[in-house]
Amino acid sequence: MPSRTTGGTGPVAITNRAPQDSDERGGAGEDRGTGTGPGTETGPGTQTGLGKETDPGKETGPGKETAPGAEEAPQLNSPLLLTLLLLTAVMFQGPIRGALSAPVMQSWMTVFVAVMVQALPFLVLGVLLSAAIAVFVPPSFFARALPKHPALAVPVAGAAGAVLPGCECASVPVAGALVRRGVTPAAALAFLLSAPAINPIVLTATAVAFPGNPEMVLARFVASLLVACSMGWLWHRLGRTDWLRPPARASHEGQGRGAAFWGSVRHDVTHAGGFLVIGAMAAATLKAVVPVQWLSLAAGHPVLSVLVLAALAVLLSLCSEADAFVAASLTQFSLTARLTFLVVGPMIDLKLFAMQAGTFGRAFALRFAPATFALAVVVSALTGTVLL
């Protein structure tokens, strides 16, 4: 059997020579035999045992380098994608400018910018509150503040929505923080629905928008709170844990409270803001293509007017702080139909659906949103019949 001796005066080490690899480097095969003595050599440029060496230009272990001529494939990251998008816009700026000058695109841009400008400040407020709850409020606080029985915790959480001066964009991340803190989902969902509809800013805006109908403020408060509590109880009764995905949270263990707070803010703004943009784009698209004449035809029918304004509230995706003024301008519709517009909008619209799906999962949104819409339409129509 072939053997190889070591250099120097040391003992002779006999190695079993394995077949050479098919890919020879520099015409020299690589001996894969196993040596029995320290410092055994297996081929030019390669040494086994102590002080192991590899072929020139090839390293192993931490900081591994590739062989000369080998390059890693480029990866598509966010800066690269943004650069490509900007270059594409510059190259095709003529056709893009012409498309944006069309009336339908001007209407689209107006609605999109309006939704974003209205919603973004309250989204920031919501994620600030969410981060404060996650970092500074101990989990035991919610156990003491809410009743232990979920059926009793739902109305308490629904009534607590009156203290948050924000819209639906703010309520989603706050509700997500409540779920992460161990609050029963039924109570967190009741808070999610009630907060954007019964807080002091919204009720004040409603009173200003309807100065001749002060009963509209009471009707909106009662109908919104009834829908929020009813959906919480319905989820407690029929909801399943696998339908609601626990909101994800980046880990900030080992950091100070300040660093954890701002890390949580950045996480929620990036996460919820993306779905807000998607919802605003969908609302602008639908607003630009829906003919205005359809509204005039539907206003004269009592039942159809309620359904049309309910659907319009979903499509327009207005902020709850501004929807009262839009509803007040729809004078061709009855007060009951306009109440439906004010109750449905803060609870389910396009951007809210997108944010709910991003926070709690698509399986949750596909079940929760239709049930909320149907219940909000029924409750607001009955409340309007009694109070208006």
Coordinates of C-alpha atoms in Angstrom, one line a residue:
M1 CA 0.0 0.0 0.0
P2 CA 1.4 3.5 -0.9
S3 CA 2.8 5.5 2.0
R4 CA 4.1 9.0 2.7
T5 CA 6.7 10.0 5.2
T6 CA 6.9 13.2 7.2
G7 CA 9.8 15.6 6.9
G8 CA 12.4 15.7 9.6
T9 CA 13.6 13.0 12.0
G10 CA 10.2 12.2 13.5
P11 CA 8.5 8.9 13.3
V12 CA 7.2 7.7 10.1
A13 CA 3.4 8.2 9.7
I14 CA 1.6 5.9 7.3
T15 CA -1.6 7.2 5.8
N16 CA -4.3 5.5 3.8
R17 CA -4.5 7.3 0.6
A18 CA -8.1 7.9 -0.5
P19 CA -9.1 8.3 -4.2
Q20 CA -8.4 11.8 -5.5
D21 CA -11.2 14.2 -5.9
S22 CA -12.4 14.9 -9.5
D23 CA -11.8 18.6 -9.2
E24 CA -8.0 19.0 -8.8
R25 CA -6.6 22.3 -7.8
G26 CA -3.5 23.2 -9.8
G27 CA -3.0 19.6 -11.0
A28 CA -2.4 18.4 -7.5
G29 CA -4.9 16.0 -5.9
E30 CA -6.1 16.4 -2.3
D31 CA -5.2 13.5 -0.1
R32 CA -8.1 12.8 2.3
G33 CA -6.3 10.2 4.3
T34 CA -6.2 10.3 8.1
G35 CA -2.8 10.8 9.7
T36 CA -1.7 9.1 12.9
G37 CA 0.9 11.6 14.0
P38 CA 1.0 15.3 14.8
G39 CA 1.8 17.5 11.9
T40 CA 1.0 14.9 9.2
E41 CA 0.9 16.3 5.7
T42 CA -1.6 15.3 3.1
G43 CA -0.6 17.3 0.1
P44 CA 0.9 20.5 -1.1
G45 CA -0.3 23.5 0.8
T46 CA -2.4 21.3 3.3
Q47 CA -1.5 20.1 6.7
T48 CA -3.6 18.1 9.1
G49 CA -3.4 17.8 12.9
L50 CA -2.1 20.6 15.0
G51 CA -1.6 23.9 13.1
K52 CA -3.9 22.8 10.3
E53 CA -3.5 24.7 7.1
T54 CA -5.6 24.8 4.0
D55 CA -5.0 25.5 0.4
P56 CA -3.8 29.0 -0.4
G57 CA -6.6 31.4 -1.0
K58 CA -9.1 29.3 0.9
E59 CA -10.1 29.9 4.6
T60 CA -12.5 28.1 6.9
G61 CA -14.2 29.0 10.1
P62 CA -15.3 32.5 11.3
G63 CA -14.8 35.2 8.7
K64 CA -14.7 32.6 5.9
E65 CA -13.6 34.0 2.6
T66 CA -14.6 32.7 -0.8
A67 CA -12.1 31.5 -3.4
P68 CA -10.8 34.1 -5.8
G69 CA -13.3 34.8 -8.5
A70 CA -16.3 33.7 -6.5
E71 CA -18.8 36.5 -5.7
E72 CA -22.0 36.5 -3.7
A73 CA -25.3 37.0 -5.6
P74 CA -26.7 40.6 -4.9
Q75 CA -29.7 40.7 -2.7
L76 CA -32.7 43.0 -3.2
N77 CA -33.1 45.1 -0.1
S78 CA -35.1 48.2 0.7
P79 CA -32.5 50.8 -0.3
L80 CA -31.9 49.0 -3.6
L81 CA -35.6 48.7 -4.2
L82 CA -36.2 52.4 -3.5
T83 CA -33.3 53.4 -5.8
L84 CA -34.7 51.2 -8.6
L85 CA -38.1 52.8 -8.1
L86 CA -36.7 56.3 -8.3
L87 CA -34.7 55.5 -11.4
T88 CA -37.8 54.1 -13.0
A89 CA -39.8 57.2 -12.1
V90 CA -37.1 59.5 -13.6
M91 CA -36.9 57.4 -16.8
F92 CA -40.7 57.5 -17.4
Q93 CA -41.4 60.9 -15.9
G94 CA -43.2 62.1 -19.0
P95 CA -45.9 59.3 -19.1
I96 CA -46.2 59.5 -15.3
R97 CA -46.7 63.2 -15.4
G98 CA -49.4 62.9 -18.0
A99 CA -51.2 60.1 -16.1
L100 CA -51.2 62.1 -12.9
S101 CA -52.7 65.2 -14.6
A102 CA -55.8 63.2 -15.5
P103 CA -58.9 64.2 -13.4
V104 CA -59.4 60.7 -12.0
M105 CA -55.8 60.6 -10.8
Q106 CA -56.1 64.1 -9.2
S107 CA -59.2 62.8 -7.4
W108 CA -57.3 59.7 -6.3
M109 CA -54.3 61.7 -5.0
T110 CA -56.6 64.1 -3.1
V111 CA -58.4 61.3 -1.3
F112 CA -55.2 59.4 -0.6
V113 CA -53.3 62.4 0.8
A114 CA -56.4 63.4 2.9
V115 CA -56.8 59.9 4.4
M116 CA -53.1 59.8 5.2
V117 CA -52.9 63.3 6.7
Q118 CA -56.0 62.7 8.8
A119 CA -54.9 59.3 10.1
L120 CA -51.1 59.5 10.5
P121 CA -51.1 61.8 13.6
F122 CA -53.5 59.5 15.4
L123 CA -51.6 56.4 14.3
V124 CA -48.5 57.9 15.9
L125 CA -50.5 58.7 19.0
G126 CA -51.7 55.1 19.1
V127 CA -48.2 53.6 18.8
L128 CA -46.9 55.9 21.5
L129 CA -49.7 54.7 23.8
S130 CA -49.1 51.1 22.8
A131 CA -45.3 51.4 23.5
A132 CA -46.0 53.1 26.9
I133 CA -48.4 50.2 27.8
A134 CA -45.9 47.6 26.7
V135 CA -42.9 49.1 28.5
F136 CA -44.1 51.1 31.5
V137 CA -47.3 49.5 32.5
P138 CA -46.9 46.2 34.5
P139 CA -49.2 43.3 33.4
S140 CA -50.6 43.1 36.9
F141 CA -52.3 46.5 36.4
F142 CA -54.8 45.2 33.9
A143 CA -55.6 42.2 36.1
R144 CA -56.5 44.7 38.8
A145 CA -58.3 47.3 36.6
L146 CA -60.6 44.9 34.7
P147 CA -63.0 42.3 36.2
K148 CA -61.7 38.8 36.1
H149 CA -64.8 37.5 34.3
P150 CA -64.6 38.2 30.6
A151 CA -68.3 39.0 30.4
L152 CA -67.9 41.8 32.9
A153 CA -64.6 43.0 31.5
V154 CA -66.1 43.7 28.1
P155 CA -68.4 46.6 29.1
V156 CA -65.7 48.1 31.4
A157 CA -63.2 48.0 28.5
G158 CA -65.8 49.4 26.1
A159 CA -66.5 52.3 28.5
A160 CA -62.7 52.9 28.9
G161 CA -62.6 53.7 25.2
A162 CA -64.1 57.1 26.0
V163 CA -60.8 58.3 27.5
L164 CA -58.6 57.8 24.4
P165 CA -58.5 61.0 22.2
G166 CA -57.8 59.2 19.0
C167 CA -59.3 57.5 16.0
E168 CA -59.4 53.9 14.7
C169 CA -55.8 54.1 13.6
A170 CA -54.8 54.6 17.2
S171 CA -57.0 52.0 18.7
V172 CA -55.6 49.0 16.7
P173 CA -52.0 49.1 18.1
V174 CA -53.4 49.9 21.6
A175 CA -55.7 46.9 21.4
G176 CA -52.8 44.8 20.3
A177 CA -50.7 45.9 23.3
L178 CA -53.6 45.0 25.6
V179 CA -53.7 41.5 24.1
R180 CA -50.0 41.1 24.5
R181 CA -50.4 42.2 28.1
G182 CA -52.8 39.3 28.9
V183 CA -56.1 41.2 28.6
T184 CA -58.8 38.9 27.4
P185 CA -59.3 39.4 23.6
A186 CA -63.1 40.0 24.1
A187 CA -62.3 43.1 26.3
A188 CA -59.5 44.3 24.0
L189 CA -61.8 44.1 21.0
A190 CA -64.6 46.0 22.7
F191 CA -62.0 48.7 23.5
L192 CA -60.8 48.7 19.8
L193 CA -64.4 49.4 18.6
S194 CA -65.5 51.9 21.2
A195 CA -62.4 54.1 21.5
P196 CA -62.6 55.8 18.0
A197 CA -66.4 56.4 18.3
I198 CA -67.1 57.6 21.8
N199 CA -64.0 59.5 22.9
P200 CA -64.5 63.2 23.8
I201 CA -62.9 64.6 20.6
V202 CA -65.3 62.6 18.4
L203 CA -68.4 63.5 20.4
T204 CA -67.4 67.2 20.4
A205 CA -66.9 67.2 16.7
T206 CA -70.3 65.5 16.2
A207 CA -72.0 68.2 18.3
V208 CA -70.3 70.9 16.3
A209 CA -71.3 69.3 13.0
F210 CA -74.9 68.9 14.0
P211 CA -75.7 72.0 16.0
G212 CA -79.4 71.7 15.3
N213 CA -79.6 68.0 16.2
P214 CA -78.0 67.5 19.7
E215 CA -79.7 64.1 19.9
M216 CA -77.2 62.9 17.2
V217 CA -74.4 63.0 19.9
L218 CA -76.4 60.7 22.3
A219 CA -77.4 58.4 19.4
R220 CA -73.9 58.0 18.3
F221 CA -72.6 57.3 21.8
V222 CA -75.3 54.7 22.6
A223 CA -75.2 52.9 19.3
S224 CA -71.4 52.7 19.2
L225 CA -71.1 51.5 22.8
L226 CA -73.8 48.8 22.2
V227 CA -72.0 47.5 19.1
A228 CA -68.6 47.4 20.8
C229 CA -69.9 45.5 23.8
S230 CA -72.0 43.2 21.7
M231 CA -69.1 42.3 19.5
G232 CA -67.0 41.7 22.6
W233 CA -69.6 39.3 24.1
L234 CA -70.0 37.6 20.7
W235 CA -66.3 37.0 20.4
H236 CA -66.2 35.7 24.0
R237 CA -69.0 33.3 23.2
L238 CA -68.1 32.1 19.7
G239 CA -64.5 33.2 19.0
R240 CA -61.7 30.7 18.8
T241 CA -58.1 31.2 19.9
D242 CA -56.7 30.0 16.5
W243 CA -58.7 32.7 14.7
L244 CA -56.8 35.5 16.5
R245 CA -53.0 35.6 16.0
P246 CA -51.2 37.2 18.9
P247 CA -49.6 40.5 17.8
A248 CA -45.9 40.2 17.2
R249 CA -43.5 42.3 19.2
A250 CA -39.8 42.7 18.7
S251 CA -37.8 41.6 21.7
H252 CA -36.2 44.4 23.7
E253 CA -34.9 42.3 26.6
G254 CA -31.8 43.6 28.2
Q255 CA -32.4 47.2 27.1
G256 CA -33.3 50.2 29.2
R257 CA -36.9 51.4 29.3
G258 CA -36.1 54.3 27.0
A259 CA -34.4 52.2 24.4
A260 CA -37.2 49.6 24.6
F261 CA -39.9 52.3 24.3
W262 CA -38.4 53.8 21.1
G263 CA -37.7 50.3 19.7
S264 CA -41.4 49.5 20.2
V265 CA -42.5 52.7 18.6
R266 CA -40.4 52.1 15.5
H267 CA -41.7 48.5 15.2
D268 CA -45.4 49.5 15.4
V269 CA -45.1 52.5 13.1
T270 CA -43.4 50.4 10.5
H271 CA -45.8 47.6 10.8
A272 CA -49.1 49.5 11.1
G273 CA -48.1 52.3 8.8
G274 CA -47.6 49.9 5.9
F275 CA -51.2 48.6 6.2
L276 CA -52.5 52.1 6.6
V277 CA -51.0 53.0 3.2
I278 CA -52.5 50.0 1.6
G279 CA -56.0 50.9 3.1
A280 CA -55.7 54.5 2.0
M281 CA -54.8 53.5 -1.5
A282 CA -57.8 51.2 -1.7
A283 CA -60.1 53.8 -0.4
A284 CA -58.8 56.4 -2.9
T285 CA -59.2 54.0 -5.8
L286 CA -62.8 53.2 -4.9
K287 CA -63.7 56.8 -4.3
A288 CA -62.3 57.8 -7.7
V289 CA -64.5 55.3 -9.6
V290 CA -67.8 55.4 -7.7
P291 CA -70.3 57.7 -9.6
V292 CA -71.8 60.5 -7.5
Q293 CA -75.2 60.1 -9.1
W294 CA -75.7 56.8 -7.3
L295 CA -75.9 58.6 -4.0
S296 CA -78.8 60.9 -5.1
L297 CA -80.8 57.9 -6.4
A298 CA -80.4 56.0 -3.1
A299 CA -81.2 58.8 -0.7
G300 CA -85.0 58.6 -1.3
H301 CA -85.3 55.0 -0.2
P302 CA -85.3 54.5 3.7
V303 CA -83.6 51.1 3.8
L304 CA -81.4 51.5 0.8
S305 CA -80.1 54.9 2.1
V306 CA -78.9 53.2 5.3
L307 CA -77.1 50.5 3.4
V308 CA -75.5 52.9 0.9
L309 CA -74.1 55.2 3.6
A310 CA -72.9 52.2 5.5
A311 CA -71.0 51.0 2.4
L312 CA -69.8 54.5 1.8
A313 CA -68.4 54.8 5.3
V314 CA -66.3 51.6 4.6
L315 CA -65.1 52.9 1.2
L316 CA -64.2 56.4 2.2
S317 CA -62.2 55.3 5.3
L318 CA -62.5 58.7 6.9
C319 CA -60.9 59.5 10.3
S320 CA -63.5 59.5 13.1
E321 CA -62.5 63.0 14.1
A322 CA -63.6 64.2 10.6
D323 CA -66.5 62.0 9.5
A324 CA -69.2 64.0 11.4
F325 CA -68.6 67.0 9.1
V326 CA -68.9 64.7 6.0
A327 CA -72.1 63.2 7.4
A328 CA -73.5 66.6 8.1
S329 CA -73.0 67.6 4.4
L330 CA -75.1 64.7 3.2
T331 CA -78.3 66.5 3.7
Q332 CA -80.2 64.5 1.2
F333 CA -80.1 61.5 3.5
S334 CA -82.1 61.0 6.7
L335 CA -80.6 61.4 10.2
T336 CA -80.8 57.6 10.7
A337 CA -78.8 56.9 7.6
R338 CA -76.2 59.5 8.6
L339 CA -76.0 57.9 12.1
T340 CA -75.2 54.6 10.4
F341 CA -72.5 56.3 8.5
L342 CA -71.0 57.6 11.8
V343 CA -71.3 54.2 13.6
V344 CA -70.0 52.0 10.9
G345 CA -67.0 54.1 9.7
P346 CA -64.9 54.1 13.0
M347 CA -65.5 50.3 13.4
I348 CA -64.8 48.9 10.0
D349 CA -63.4 50.6 6.9
L350 CA -60.7 49.6 4.3
K351 CA -57.7 50.9 6.2
L352 CA -59.0 49.5 9.5
F353 CA -59.6 46.1 7.9
A354 CA -56.0 46.1 6.5
M355 CA -54.6 47.2 9.9
Q356 CA -56.6 44.5 11.8
A357 CA -55.5 41.9 9.4
G358 CA -51.8 42.9 9.8
T359 CA -52.1 43.1 13.6
F360 CA -54.3 40.1 14.5
G361 CA -54.1 38.0 11.3
R362 CA -56.2 37.6 8.2
A363 CA -58.3 34.8 9.6
F364 CA -59.4 37.2 12.4
A365 CA -60.2 40.1 10.1
L366 CA -62.2 38.0 7.6
R367 CA -64.6 36.9 10.4
F368 CA -64.6 40.0 12.7
A369 CA -65.1 42.7 10.0
P370 CA -68.3 41.3 8.4
A371 CA -69.9 40.6 11.7
T372 CA -69.0 44.1 13.0
F373 CA -70.5 45.6 9.8
A374 CA -73.8 43.7 10.0
L375 CA -74.2 44.4 13.7
A376 CA -73.3 48.1 13.4
V377 CA -75.9 48.6 10.6
V378 CA -78.7 46.9 12.6
V379 CA -77.9 48.6 15.9
S380 CA -77.5 52.1 14.4
A381 CA -80.8 51.7 12.4
L382 CA -82.7 50.7 15.5
T383 CA -81.1 53.4 17.6
G384 CA -81.9 56.0 15.0
T385 CA -85.5 54.9 14.9
V386 CA -85.8 55.3 18.6
L387 CA -83.8 58.4 19.4
L388 CA -83.8 60.5 16.1

